[in-house]
Short mmCIF file of C-alpha atoms in Angstrom, two decimals:
data_model
loop_
_atom_site.label_atom_id
_atom_site.label_comp_id
_atom_site.label_asym_id
_atom_site.label_seq_id
_atom_site.Cartn_x
_atom_site.Cartn_y
_atom_site.Cartn_z
CA MET A 187 -8.28 -18.29 28.92
CA THR A 188 -7.85 -20.72 26.01
CA ASN A 189 -4.49 -21.80 24.62
CA GLU A 190 -5.23 -19.98 21.39
CA ARG A 191 -5.85 -16.76 23.23
CA VAL A 192 -2.58 -17.07 25.18
CA LEU A 193 -0.67 -17.76 22.02
CA LEU A 194 -2.26 -14.97 20.15
CA GLN A 195 -1.30 -12.58 22.87
CA ALA A 196 2.23 -13.80 22.83
CA PHE A 197 2.31 -13.35 19.07
CA ALA A 198 1.00 -9.86 19.35
CA GLY A 199 3.63 -9.17 21.99
CA ARG A 200 6.44 -9.88 19.53
CA CYS A 201 5.22 -7.35 17.03
CA THR A 202 7.30 -4.41 18.10
CA GLY A 203 5.77 -1.04 17.37
CA TRP A 204 2.24 -2.43 17.06
CA SER A 205 -0.82 -1.94 19.24
CA TYR A 206 -3.40 -4.76 19.31
CA ASP A 207 -6.92 -5.54 20.31
CA LEU A 208 -7.93 -9.17 21.02
CA VAL A 209 -11.62 -9.93 20.92
CA GLN A 210 -13.31 -13.08 22.08
CA VAL A 211 -16.38 -13.84 19.97
CA ASP A 212 -19.21 -15.66 21.73
CA ASP A 213 -19.20 -19.36 21.26
CA ARG A 214 -21.87 -20.71 18.95
CA GLY A 215 -23.48 -24.14 19.55
CA ILE A 216 -24.01 -26.19 16.43
CA ALA A 217 -25.72 -29.55 16.14
CA ALA A 218 -23.04 -32.26 16.32
CA SER A 219 -22.56 -34.64 13.40
CA ARG A 220 -19.64 -36.30 11.51
CA SER A 221 -19.29 -33.31 9.15
CA THR A 222 -20.50 -30.22 11.14
CA PRO A 223 -18.82 -28.90 14.26
CA GLN A 224 -20.32 -29.42 17.69
CA GLY A 225 -19.16 -26.05 18.77
CA VAL A 226 -17.07 -23.19 17.44
CA GLN A 227 -14.95 -20.63 19.22
CA THR A 228 -13.45 -17.70 17.43
CA LEU A 229 -10.72 -15.26 18.45
CA ASP A 230 -9.98 -12.10 16.53
CA LEU A 231 -6.69 -10.35 16.77
CA SER A 232 -6.28 -6.94 15.19
CA LEU A 233 -2.83 -5.43 14.84
CA THR A 234 -2.24 -1.80 13.98
CA TRP A 235 1.09 -0.45 13.13
CA LYS A 236 1.45 2.73 15.18
CA ARG A 237 3.55 4.66 12.72
CA ARG A 238 1.39 4.08 9.62
CA SER A 239 -2.21 3.27 8.68
CA TRP A 240 -1.42 -0.44 8.25
CA ARG A 241 -3.50 -3.09 9.82
CA VAL A 242 -3.20 -6.83 10.13
CA HIS A 243 -6.13 -9.02 11.13
CA LEU A 244 -5.71 -12.59 12.47
CA THR A 245 -8.74 -14.75 13.11
CA ALA A 246 -8.40 -18.05 14.87
CA THR A 247 -11.36 -20.43 14.83
CA THR A 248 -11.42 -23.73 16.72
CA ALA A 249 -14.15 -26.20 15.85
CA PHE A 250 -14.95 -29.43 17.72
CA PHE A 251 -15.98 -32.39 15.50
CA LEU A 252 -17.32 -35.89 16.21
CA PRO A 253 -15.18 -38.54 14.50
CA ASP A 254 -16.70 -41.14 12.23
CA GLU A 255 -15.28 -44.11 14.08
CA ASP A 256 -15.82 -43.33 17.84
CA PRO A 257 -18.25 -40.57 18.67
CA SER A 258 -16.88 -40.54 22.27
CA GLU A 259 -13.56 -39.05 21.02
CA GLY A 260 -13.95 -35.69 19.60
CA MET A 261 -11.55 -33.89 17.33
CA GLU A 262 -10.58 -30.21 17.23
CA ARG A 263 -9.59 -28.34 14.13
CA SER A 264 -8.09 -24.88 14.23
CA THR A 265 -8.09 -22.45 11.37
CA MET A 266 -6.38 -19.10 11.15
CA ARG A 267 -6.89 -16.45 8.57
CA PHE A 268 -4.24 -13.80 7.95
CA ARG A 269 -5.29 -10.56 6.20
CA THR A 270 -3.66 -7.11 5.71
CA LEU A 271 -5.03 -3.75 5.01
CA PRO A 272 -3.83 -2.39 2.67
CA SER A 273 -2.91 -5.64 0.87
CA MET A 274 0.62 -6.84 0.54
CA LEU A 275 3.07 -4.85 -1.62
CA ASP A 276 4.44 -7.92 -3.25
CA PRO A 277 1.97 -9.63 -5.63
CA ARG A 278 3.66 -13.02 -4.91
CA TRP A 279 2.01 -13.10 -1.52
CA PRO A 280 -1.76 -13.49 -1.15
CA ASN A 281 -3.78 -10.85 0.54
CA GLU A 282 -5.41 -13.52 2.68
CA TRP A 283 -3.63 -16.47 4.20
CA GLN A 284 -5.10 -19.50 5.89
CA TYR A 285 -3.60 -22.25 7.92
CA LEU A 286 -5.25 -25.44 9.06
CA GLN A 287 -3.86 -27.40 12.05
CA GLY A 288 -4.99 -30.18 14.39
CA THR A 289 -5.54 -30.21 18.07
CA ASN A 290 -2.35 -28.33 19.07
CA PRO A 291 -2.60 -24.58 18.18
CA GLU A 292 1.02 -23.77 18.92
CA PRO A 293 2.44 -24.84 15.57
CA LEU A 294 -0.29 -22.74 13.95
CA VAL A 295 0.68 -19.53 15.74
CA HIS A 296 4.40 -20.27 15.25
CA THR A 297 3.82 -20.51 11.58
CA LEU A 298 1.97 -17.19 11.67
CA GLY A 299 5.00 -15.73 13.42
CA GLU A 300 7.24 -16.90 10.64
CA VAL A 301 4.79 -15.39 8.08
CA TYR A 302 4.91 -12.11 9.91
CA GLU A 303 8.72 -12.09 9.97
CA GLN A 304 9.13 -13.12 6.35
CA THR A 305 6.40 -10.86 4.83
CA LEU A 306 5.39 -8.02 7.03
CA GLU A 307 8.78 -6.99 8.29
CA PRO A 308 10.16 -6.28 4.83
CA HIS A 309 6.98 -4.38 3.82
CA LEU A 310 7.01 -2.23 6.91
CA ARG A 311 10.68 -1.28 6.30
CA VAL A 312 10.14 -0.27 2.65
CA VAL A 313 7.03 1.82 3.15
CA SER A 314 9.09 4.15 5.29
CA SER A 315 10.88 5.52 2.27
CA LEU A 316 10.16 6.33 -1.34
CA THR A 317 13.35 4.75 -2.57
CA GLY A 318 12.76 1.55 -0.61
CA LEU A 319 9.18 1.30 -1.84
CA VAL A 320 10.13 1.50 -5.54
CA ARG A 321 13.10 -0.82 -5.18
CA PHE A 322 11.09 -3.42 -3.36
CA MET A 323 8.31 -3.42 -5.83
CA LEU A 324 10.31 -3.63 -9.00
CA GLU A 325 13.85 -4.85 -8.42
CA ASP A 326 13.01 -8.48 -9.17
CA TYR A 327 11.46 -7.77 -12.52
CA GLN A 328 13.73 -8.02 -15.67
CA PRO A 329 13.10 -6.93 -19.27
CA GLY A 330 11.11 -9.51 -21.17
CA MET A 331 9.98 -11.36 -18.13
CA PHE A 332 6.80 -9.36 -17.37
CA LEU A 333 3.34 -10.73 -17.40
CA GLU A 334 1.58 -7.40 -18.16
CA PRO A 335 -1.41 -7.67 -15.83
CA ARG A 336 0.85 -8.63 -12.90
CA ALA A 337 3.40 -5.91 -13.68
CA SER A 338 0.64 -3.33 -14.12
CA TRP A 339 -0.86 -4.44 -10.78
CA SER A 340 2.62 -3.93 -9.10
CA PHE A 341 3.03 -0.42 -10.50
CA ASP A 342 -0.50 0.48 -9.57
CA ARG A 343 -0.13 -0.86 -6.11
CA ALA A 344 3.06 1.20 -5.49
CA LEU A 345 1.24 4.32 -6.62
CA LYS A 346 -1.66 3.64 -4.24
CA LEU A 347 0.68 2.92 -1.38
CA ALA A 348 2.21 6.36 -1.75
CA GLN A 349 -0.38 7.55 0.72
CA LEU A 350 1.55 5.64 3.42
CA LEU A 351 4.61 7.81 2.83
CA GLU A 352 5.26 11.36 3.86
CA PRO A 353 3.00 14.10 2.40
CA GLY A 354 3.77 14.94 -1.15
CA ALA A 355 5.38 11.64 -1.94
CA HIS A 356 2.81 10.67 -4.53
CA GLU A 357 4.47 12.77 -7.32
CA GLY A 358 7.85 11.32 -6.45
CA VAL A 359 6.54 7.72 -6.67
CA GLN A 360 5.00 8.49 -10.02
CA VAL A 361 8.20 9.93 -11.46
CA ALA A 362 10.32 7.05 -10.08
CA LEU A 363 7.96 4.39 -11.43
CA ARG A 364 7.86 6.05 -14.90
CA ALA A 365 11.65 6.13 -14.96
CA ARG A 366 11.77 2.41 -13.93
CA ALA A 367 9.26 1.47 -16.62
CA GLN A 368 11.34 3.33 -19.25
CA ALA A 369 14.50 1.61 -18.04
CA LEU A 370 12.95 -1.79 -18.44
CA GLU A 371 11.44 -0.81 -21.77
CA ILE A 372 7.95 -1.52 -20.60
CA ASN A 373 5.22 0.22 -22.61
CA PRO A 374 2.60 1.42 -22.62
CA TRP A 375 1.86 2.41 -19.03
CA ASP A 376 -0.80 5.04 -19.83
CA ASN A 377 -3.57 3.14 -18.16
CA VAL A 378 -1.55 2.83 -14.95
CA PHE A 379 -0.69 6.48 -14.70
CA LYS A 380 -3.75 8.18 -16.17
CA SER A 381 -5.63 8.21 -12.90
CA CYS A 382 -2.75 9.61 -10.88
#
């Protein structure tokens, strides 16, 4: 069992309330050179929040390279990709997150743990309630500070995420967002709400 696999399992274990599947992808041999990896090993970790239809995918890839100076000493490079379905509620966070690290994968997984705590935890809390969802999406925005496409995206995302709430919450989300838009004097929002 590789270090990455052990660390990923430990990472999954700290995600309370989640189930997970860890898949080892077959190693692929690649011709060695200074710029292409000699071999690649990929681990996929899929997390599913048991209470909602929310999934997080982590992919760790470790590649072995030959250095320019001394071919006898190889170099490992680990990359992790972090992706959520549906995408993050907060437009300030990317939907896909990548981290590059050297030979020691532990800092890489530790960093992912920090990302989980700082981003996923707040999202999982707010999608449990209509009030929390609307507040989380919009409380940081002030009148006159909107960039319209970004604000429109935020409202639209909140509407789409209503499916994660209890049945019948969609109408409540729409009403709450309309009220919030009016309070902030943001108009027009016809394009945001017309498909609801």
